[in-house]
Short mmCIF file of C-alpha atoms and ligand atoms in Angstrom, two decimals:
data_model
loop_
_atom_site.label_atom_id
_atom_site.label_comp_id
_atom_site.label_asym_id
_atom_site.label_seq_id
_atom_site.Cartn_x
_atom_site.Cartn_y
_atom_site.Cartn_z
CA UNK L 1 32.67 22.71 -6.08
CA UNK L 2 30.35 21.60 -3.54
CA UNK L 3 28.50 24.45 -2.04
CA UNK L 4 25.93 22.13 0.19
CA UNK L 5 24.74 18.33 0.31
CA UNK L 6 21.34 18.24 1.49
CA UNK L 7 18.34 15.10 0.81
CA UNK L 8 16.00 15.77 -1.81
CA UNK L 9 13.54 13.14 -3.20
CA UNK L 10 14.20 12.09 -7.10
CA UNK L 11 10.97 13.48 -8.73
CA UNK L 12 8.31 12.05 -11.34
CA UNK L 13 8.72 13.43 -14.36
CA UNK L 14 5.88 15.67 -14.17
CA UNK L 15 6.03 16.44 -10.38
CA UNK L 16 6.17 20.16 -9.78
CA UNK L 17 9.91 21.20 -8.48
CA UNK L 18 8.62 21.73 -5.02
CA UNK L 19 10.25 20.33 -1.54
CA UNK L 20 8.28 19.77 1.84
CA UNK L 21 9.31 20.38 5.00
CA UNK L 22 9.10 16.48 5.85
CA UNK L 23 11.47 15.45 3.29
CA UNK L 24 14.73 16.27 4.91
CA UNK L 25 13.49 14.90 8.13
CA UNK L 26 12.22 11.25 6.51
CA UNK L 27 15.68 11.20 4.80
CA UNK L 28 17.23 11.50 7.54
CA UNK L 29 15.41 8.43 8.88
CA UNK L 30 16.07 6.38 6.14
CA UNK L 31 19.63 7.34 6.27
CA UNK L 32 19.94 6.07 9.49
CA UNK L 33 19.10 2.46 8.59
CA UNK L 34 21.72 -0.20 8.70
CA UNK L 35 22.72 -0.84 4.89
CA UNK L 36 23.83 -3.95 5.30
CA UNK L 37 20.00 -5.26 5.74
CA UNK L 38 18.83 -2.63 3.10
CA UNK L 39 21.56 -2.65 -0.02
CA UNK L 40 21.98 0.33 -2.08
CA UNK L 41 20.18 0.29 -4.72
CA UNK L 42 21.96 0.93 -7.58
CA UNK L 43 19.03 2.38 -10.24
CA UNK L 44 17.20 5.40 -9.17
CA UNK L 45 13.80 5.13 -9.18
CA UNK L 46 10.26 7.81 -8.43
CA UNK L 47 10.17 7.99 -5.16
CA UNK L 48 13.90 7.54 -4.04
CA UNK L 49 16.04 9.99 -1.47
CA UNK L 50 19.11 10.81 -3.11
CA UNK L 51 21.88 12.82 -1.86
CA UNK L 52 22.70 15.58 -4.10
CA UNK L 53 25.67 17.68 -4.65
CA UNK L 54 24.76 21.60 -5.19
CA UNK L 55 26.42 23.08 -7.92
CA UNK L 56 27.39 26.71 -8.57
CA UNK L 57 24.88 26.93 -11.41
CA UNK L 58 21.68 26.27 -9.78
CA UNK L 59 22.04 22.46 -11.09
CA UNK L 60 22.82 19.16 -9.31
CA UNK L 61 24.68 15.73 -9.29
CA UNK L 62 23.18 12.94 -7.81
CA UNK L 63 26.10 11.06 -5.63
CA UNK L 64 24.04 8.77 -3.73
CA UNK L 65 20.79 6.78 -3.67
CA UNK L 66 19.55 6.46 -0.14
CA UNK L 67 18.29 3.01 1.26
CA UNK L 68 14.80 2.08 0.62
CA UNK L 69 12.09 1.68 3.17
CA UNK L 70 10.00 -0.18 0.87
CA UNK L 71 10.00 -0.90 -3.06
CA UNK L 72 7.24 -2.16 -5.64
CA UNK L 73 8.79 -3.44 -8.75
CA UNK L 74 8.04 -5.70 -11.64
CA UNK L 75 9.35 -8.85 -13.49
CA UNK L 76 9.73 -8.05 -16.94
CA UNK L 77 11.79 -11.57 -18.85
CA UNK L 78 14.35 -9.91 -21.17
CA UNK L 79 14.94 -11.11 -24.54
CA UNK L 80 16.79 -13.19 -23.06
CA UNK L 81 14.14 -15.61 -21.30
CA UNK L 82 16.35 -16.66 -18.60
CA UNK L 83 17.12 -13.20 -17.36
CA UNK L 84 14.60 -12.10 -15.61
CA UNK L 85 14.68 -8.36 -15.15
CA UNK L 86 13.79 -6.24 -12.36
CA UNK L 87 12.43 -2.84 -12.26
CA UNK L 88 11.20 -0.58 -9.64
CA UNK L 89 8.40 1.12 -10.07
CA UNK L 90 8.18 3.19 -7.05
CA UNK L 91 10.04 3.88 -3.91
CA UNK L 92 9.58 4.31 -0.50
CA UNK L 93 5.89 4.23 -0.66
CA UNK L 94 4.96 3.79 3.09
CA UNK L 95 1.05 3.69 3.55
CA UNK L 96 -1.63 2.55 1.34
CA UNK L 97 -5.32 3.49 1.82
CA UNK L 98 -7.72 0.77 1.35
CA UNK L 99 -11.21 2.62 0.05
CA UNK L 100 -14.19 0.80 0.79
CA UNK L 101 -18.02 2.20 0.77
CA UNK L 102 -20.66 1.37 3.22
CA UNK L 103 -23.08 0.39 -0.04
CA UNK L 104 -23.27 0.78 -3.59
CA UNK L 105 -21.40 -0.62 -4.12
CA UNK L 106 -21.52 -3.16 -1.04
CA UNK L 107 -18.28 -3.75 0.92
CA UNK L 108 -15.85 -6.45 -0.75
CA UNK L 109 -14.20 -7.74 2.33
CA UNK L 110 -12.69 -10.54 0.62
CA UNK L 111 -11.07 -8.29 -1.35
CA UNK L 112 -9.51 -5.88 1.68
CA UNK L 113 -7.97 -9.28 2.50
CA UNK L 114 -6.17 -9.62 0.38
CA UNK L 115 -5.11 -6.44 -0.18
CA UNK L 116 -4.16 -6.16 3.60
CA UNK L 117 -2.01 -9.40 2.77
CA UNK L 118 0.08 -7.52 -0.19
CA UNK L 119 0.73 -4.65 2.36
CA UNK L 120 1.59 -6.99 5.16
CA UNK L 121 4.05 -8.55 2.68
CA UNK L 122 5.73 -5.47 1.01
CA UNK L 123 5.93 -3.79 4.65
CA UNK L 124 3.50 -1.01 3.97
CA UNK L 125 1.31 0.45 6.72
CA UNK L 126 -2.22 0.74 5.76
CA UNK L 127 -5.84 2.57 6.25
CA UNK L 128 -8.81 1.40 5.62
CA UNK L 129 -11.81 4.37 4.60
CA UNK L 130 -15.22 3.15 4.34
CA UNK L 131 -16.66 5.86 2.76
CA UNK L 132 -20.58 6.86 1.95
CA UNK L 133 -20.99 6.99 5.85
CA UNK L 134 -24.50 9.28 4.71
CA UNK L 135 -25.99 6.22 2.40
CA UNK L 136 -28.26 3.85 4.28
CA UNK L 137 -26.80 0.62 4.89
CA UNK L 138 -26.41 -2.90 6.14
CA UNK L 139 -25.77 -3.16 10.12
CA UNK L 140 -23.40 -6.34 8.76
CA UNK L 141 -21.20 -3.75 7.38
CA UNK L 142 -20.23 -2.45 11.23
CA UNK L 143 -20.04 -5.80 12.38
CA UNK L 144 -17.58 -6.64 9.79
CA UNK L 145 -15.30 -3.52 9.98
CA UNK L 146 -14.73 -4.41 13.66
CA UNK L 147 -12.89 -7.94 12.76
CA UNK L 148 -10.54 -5.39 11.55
CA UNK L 149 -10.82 -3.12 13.98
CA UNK L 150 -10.16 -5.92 16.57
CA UNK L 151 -7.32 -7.49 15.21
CA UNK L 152 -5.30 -3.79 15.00
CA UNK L 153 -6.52 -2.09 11.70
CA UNK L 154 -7.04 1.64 11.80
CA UNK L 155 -10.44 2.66 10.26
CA UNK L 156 -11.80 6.20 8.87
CA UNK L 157 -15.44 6.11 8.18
CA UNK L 158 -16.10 9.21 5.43
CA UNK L 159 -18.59 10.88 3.41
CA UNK L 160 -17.61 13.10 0.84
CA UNK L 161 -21.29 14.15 0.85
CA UNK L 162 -20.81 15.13 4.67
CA UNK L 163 -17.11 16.14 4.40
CA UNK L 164 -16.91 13.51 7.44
CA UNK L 165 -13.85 12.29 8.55
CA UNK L 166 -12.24 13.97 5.51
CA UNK L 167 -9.73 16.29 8.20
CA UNK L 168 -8.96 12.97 9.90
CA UNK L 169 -7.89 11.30 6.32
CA UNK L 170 -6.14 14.28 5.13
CA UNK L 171 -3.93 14.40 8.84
CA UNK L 172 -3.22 10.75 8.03
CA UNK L 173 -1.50 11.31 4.75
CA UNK L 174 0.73 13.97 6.42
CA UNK L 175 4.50 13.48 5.59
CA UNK L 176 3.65 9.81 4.28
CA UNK L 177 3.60 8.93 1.01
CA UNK L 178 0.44 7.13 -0.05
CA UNK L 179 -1.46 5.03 -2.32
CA UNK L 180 -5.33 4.76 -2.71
CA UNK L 181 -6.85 1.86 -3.67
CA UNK L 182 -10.20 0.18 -4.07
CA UNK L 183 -13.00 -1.15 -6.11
CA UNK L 184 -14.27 1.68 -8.51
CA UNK L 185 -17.15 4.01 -7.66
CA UNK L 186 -16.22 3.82 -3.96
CA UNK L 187 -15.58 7.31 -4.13
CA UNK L 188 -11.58 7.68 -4.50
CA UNK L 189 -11.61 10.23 -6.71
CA UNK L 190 -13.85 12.22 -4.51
CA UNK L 191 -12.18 11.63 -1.49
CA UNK L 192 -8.86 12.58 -3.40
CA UNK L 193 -10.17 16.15 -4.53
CA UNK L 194 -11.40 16.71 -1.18
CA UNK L 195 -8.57 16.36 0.15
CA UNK L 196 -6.57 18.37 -2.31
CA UNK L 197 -8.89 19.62 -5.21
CA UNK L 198 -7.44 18.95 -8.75
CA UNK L 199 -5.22 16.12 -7.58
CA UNK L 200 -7.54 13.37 -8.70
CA UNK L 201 -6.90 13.65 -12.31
CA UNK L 202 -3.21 14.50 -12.13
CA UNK L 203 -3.06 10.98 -10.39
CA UNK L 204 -5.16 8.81 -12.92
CA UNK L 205 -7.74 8.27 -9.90
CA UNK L 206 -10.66 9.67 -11.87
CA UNK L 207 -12.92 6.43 -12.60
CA UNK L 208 -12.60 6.71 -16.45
CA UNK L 209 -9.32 6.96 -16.84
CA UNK L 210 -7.72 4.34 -14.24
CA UNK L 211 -5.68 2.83 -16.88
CA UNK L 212 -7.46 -0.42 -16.50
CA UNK L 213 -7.07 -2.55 -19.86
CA UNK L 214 -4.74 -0.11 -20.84
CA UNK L 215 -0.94 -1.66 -21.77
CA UNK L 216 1.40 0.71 -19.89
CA UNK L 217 4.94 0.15 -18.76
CA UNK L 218 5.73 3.99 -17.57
CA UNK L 219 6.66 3.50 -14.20
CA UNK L 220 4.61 5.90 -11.14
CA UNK L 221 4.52 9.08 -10.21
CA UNK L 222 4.35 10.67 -7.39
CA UNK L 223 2.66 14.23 -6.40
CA UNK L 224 3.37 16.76 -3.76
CA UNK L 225 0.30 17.08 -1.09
CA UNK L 226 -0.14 21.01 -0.03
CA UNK L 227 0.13 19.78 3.74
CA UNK L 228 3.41 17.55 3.14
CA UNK L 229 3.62 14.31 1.65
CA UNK L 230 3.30 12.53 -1.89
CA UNK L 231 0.35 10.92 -3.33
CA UNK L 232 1.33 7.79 -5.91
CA UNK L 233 -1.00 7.53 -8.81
CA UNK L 234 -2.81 4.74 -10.80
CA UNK L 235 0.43 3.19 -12.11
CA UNK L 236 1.53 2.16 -8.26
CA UNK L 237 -2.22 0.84 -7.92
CA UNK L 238 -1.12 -1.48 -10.59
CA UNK L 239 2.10 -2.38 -9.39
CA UNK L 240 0.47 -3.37 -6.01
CA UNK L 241 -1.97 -5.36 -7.65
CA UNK L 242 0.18 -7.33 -9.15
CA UNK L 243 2.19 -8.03 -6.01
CA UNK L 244 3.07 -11.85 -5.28
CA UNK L 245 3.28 -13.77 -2.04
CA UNK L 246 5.57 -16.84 -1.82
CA UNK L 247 2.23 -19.38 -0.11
CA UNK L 248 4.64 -20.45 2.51
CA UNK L 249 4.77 -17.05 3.52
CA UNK L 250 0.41 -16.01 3.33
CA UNK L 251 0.12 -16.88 6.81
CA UNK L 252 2.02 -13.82 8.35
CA UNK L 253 0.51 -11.55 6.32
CA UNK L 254 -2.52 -12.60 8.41
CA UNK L 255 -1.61 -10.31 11.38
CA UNK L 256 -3.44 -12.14 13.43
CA UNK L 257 -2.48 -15.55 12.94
CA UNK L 258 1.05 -14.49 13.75
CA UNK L 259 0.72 -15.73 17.31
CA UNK L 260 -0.49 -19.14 16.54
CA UNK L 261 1.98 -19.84 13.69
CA UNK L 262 5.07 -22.69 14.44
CA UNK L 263 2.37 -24.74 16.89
CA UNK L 264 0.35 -26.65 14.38
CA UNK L 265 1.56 -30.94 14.35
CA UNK L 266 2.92 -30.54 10.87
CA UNK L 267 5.97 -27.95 10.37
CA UNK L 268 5.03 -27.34 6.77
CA UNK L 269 1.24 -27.29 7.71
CA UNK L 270 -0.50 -24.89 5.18
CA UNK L 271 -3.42 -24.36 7.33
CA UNK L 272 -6.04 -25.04 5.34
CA UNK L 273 -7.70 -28.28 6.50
CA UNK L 274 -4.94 -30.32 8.21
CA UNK L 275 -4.89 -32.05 11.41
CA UNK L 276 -3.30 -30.51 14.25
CA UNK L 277 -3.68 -27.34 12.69
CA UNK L 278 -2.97 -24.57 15.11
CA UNK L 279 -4.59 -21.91 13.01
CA UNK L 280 -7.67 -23.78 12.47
CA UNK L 281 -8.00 -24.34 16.39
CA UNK L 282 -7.84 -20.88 16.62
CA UNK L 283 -10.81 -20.57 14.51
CA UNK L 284 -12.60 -23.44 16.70
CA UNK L 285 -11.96 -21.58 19.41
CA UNK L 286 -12.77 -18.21 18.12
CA UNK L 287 -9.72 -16.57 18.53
CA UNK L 288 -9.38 -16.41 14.57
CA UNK L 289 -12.49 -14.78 12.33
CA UNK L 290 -13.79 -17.89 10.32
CA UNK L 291 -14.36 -15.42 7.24
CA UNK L 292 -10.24 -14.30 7.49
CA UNK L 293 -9.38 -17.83 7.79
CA UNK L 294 -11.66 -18.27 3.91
CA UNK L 295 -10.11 -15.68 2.64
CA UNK L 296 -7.03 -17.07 3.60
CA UNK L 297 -7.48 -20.58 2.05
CA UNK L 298 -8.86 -18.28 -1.21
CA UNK L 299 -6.00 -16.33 -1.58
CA UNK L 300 -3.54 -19.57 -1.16
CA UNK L 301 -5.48 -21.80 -3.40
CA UNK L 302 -5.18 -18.94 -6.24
CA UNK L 303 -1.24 -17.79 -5.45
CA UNK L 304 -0.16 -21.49 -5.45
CA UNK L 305 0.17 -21.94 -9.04
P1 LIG X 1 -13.97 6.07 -7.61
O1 LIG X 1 -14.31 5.24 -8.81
O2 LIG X 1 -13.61 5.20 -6.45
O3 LIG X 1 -12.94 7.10 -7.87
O4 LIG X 1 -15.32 6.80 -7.17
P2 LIG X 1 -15.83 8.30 -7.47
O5 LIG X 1 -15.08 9.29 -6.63
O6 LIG X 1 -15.85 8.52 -8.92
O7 LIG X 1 -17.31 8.22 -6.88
C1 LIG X 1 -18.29 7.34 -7.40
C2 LIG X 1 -19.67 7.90 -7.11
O8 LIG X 1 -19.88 7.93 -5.70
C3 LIG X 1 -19.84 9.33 -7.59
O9 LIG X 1 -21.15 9.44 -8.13
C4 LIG X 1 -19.70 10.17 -6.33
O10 LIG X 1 -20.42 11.37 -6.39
C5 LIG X 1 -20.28 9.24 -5.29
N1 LIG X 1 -19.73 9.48 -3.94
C6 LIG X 1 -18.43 9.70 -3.60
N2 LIG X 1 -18.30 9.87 -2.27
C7 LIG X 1 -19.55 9.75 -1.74
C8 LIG X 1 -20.08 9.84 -0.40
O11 LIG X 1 -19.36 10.04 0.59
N3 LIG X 1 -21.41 9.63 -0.25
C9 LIG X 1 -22.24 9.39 -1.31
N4 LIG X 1 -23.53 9.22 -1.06
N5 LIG X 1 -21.78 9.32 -2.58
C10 LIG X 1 -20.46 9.50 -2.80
ZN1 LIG X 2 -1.55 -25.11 10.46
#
């Protein structure tokens, strides 16, 4: 007998049985999207909204698997070679923080590319956090946070040393759920725990135990923030990593090349050094940061296999 139906999310295996107020509410929102664009899926997965059916003793049944909003999966070939397998990792991950520090280590911005891409490609919203705002460093690094400033990038500068900016981070991962990600000894783990103390370890953020080398195919977890909201650990940092863009479809993950895409002479131009190229004009003219442009042709040169 059915006693109520309400949304709860389907929980890691270690997550603490624990619901937030924002989970009924983002259901809800999910619920509402046409179907038809978003299929069912049909495999549950960490991270999905299910509907469940209360029953009289205290347990559940799972009758439905609401839409996803987003969905970061891998390509495992079967034994069969020519079936290719797919398997979701984690659901409905909606915002990925992109740590950076001001110096030591020095600012990778080739490498915020193209993680900016992957997020631009999976539809996740992102956040970039330069951290180690205290240490002295390079006036370049200002310069070069404002190309992504300018072109619509939201930017928390931190110090864990300072606790600055960490209430402005900590608002931001309100009733999202989140991924952090970033060269190591940037100060994740730091910002993690000061954020929520403890949670570092629980997700694998600590720098000696990221995982890294490590063969693992458990999918991710996710864990319940005190103020609302998941955090994903070190297995989704993986599964992002590994993301794929088609190259015919690298230049709109460039948000800011969007405009000037369908103008260049060619129709399959790949804007890297052709003539007529709309992008490149837009670099000529200034309208396009020469150094996104690079990473650009970087990141196509190494996806086009
Ligand atoms: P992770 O590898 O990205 O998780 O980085 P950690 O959190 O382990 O931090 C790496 C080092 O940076 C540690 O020695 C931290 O104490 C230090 N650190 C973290 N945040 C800051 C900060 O805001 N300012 C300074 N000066 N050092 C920091
Ligand atoms: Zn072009």
């Amino acid at each position: 007998q059915a006693k109520s139906s309400k949304s709860i999310p389907a929980k890691g295996r270690s997550t603490p049985p624990r619901m937030i107020g924002s989970t009924a509410q983002r259901a809800e929102k999910i619920e509402k999207r046409d179907s038809s664009e978003n299929p069912l899926p049909t495999r549950l997965s960490v991270g999905d909204y299910v509907k469940i059916r209360r029953l009289d003793d205290a347990t559940g049944l799972i009758e439905e698997i609401l839409p996803r909003q987003s969905e970061l999966s891998r390509q495992d070939a079967g034994s069969n070679a020519r079936k290719v397998i797919k398997q979701t990792l984690l659901a409905n991950l909606d915002q990925v923080v992109m740590v950076f520090a001001t110096a030591q280590p020095d600012p990778h911005f080739g490498l915020l590319d193209r993680y900016l891409a992957i997020c631009e490609s999976a539809q996740l919203s992102t956040l970039i956090c330069i951290n180690k705002a205290d240490l002295p460093h390079d006036e370049r690094v200002e310069d070069e946070a404002a190309i992504y400033s300018n072109i619509g990038y939201r930017i928390i500068w931190t110090s864990t040393q300072l606790n600055q900016g960490i209430d402005e981070l900590r608002e931001s991962l309100k009733n999202h759920t989140t991924l952090f990600t970033g060269p190591s000894g940037v100060g994740k783990s730091s910002l993690v725990n000061a954020i929520e103390p403890g949670m570092a370890i629980q997700t694998g953020l600590v720098s000696d135990s990221t995982g890294k080398g490590r063969h693992t195919t458990r999918g991710s977890q996710l864990y319940p923030l005190s103020g609302g909201g998941w955090l994903a650990d070190s297995a989704g940092i993986r599964a992002l990593a590994a993301w794929d863009i088609a190259p015919e479809e690298l230049a709109a993950c460039f948000v800011e090349f969007r405009p000037h895409l369908g103008k260049c002479f060619y129709s399959d131009c790949a804007h890297l050094d052709e003539e007529g190229c709309a992008i490149i004009k837009a670099v000529d003219e200034q309208l396009i940061d020469p150094r996104r442009h690079r990473s650009y042709v970087r990141i196509y040169e190494g996806e086009e296999r």
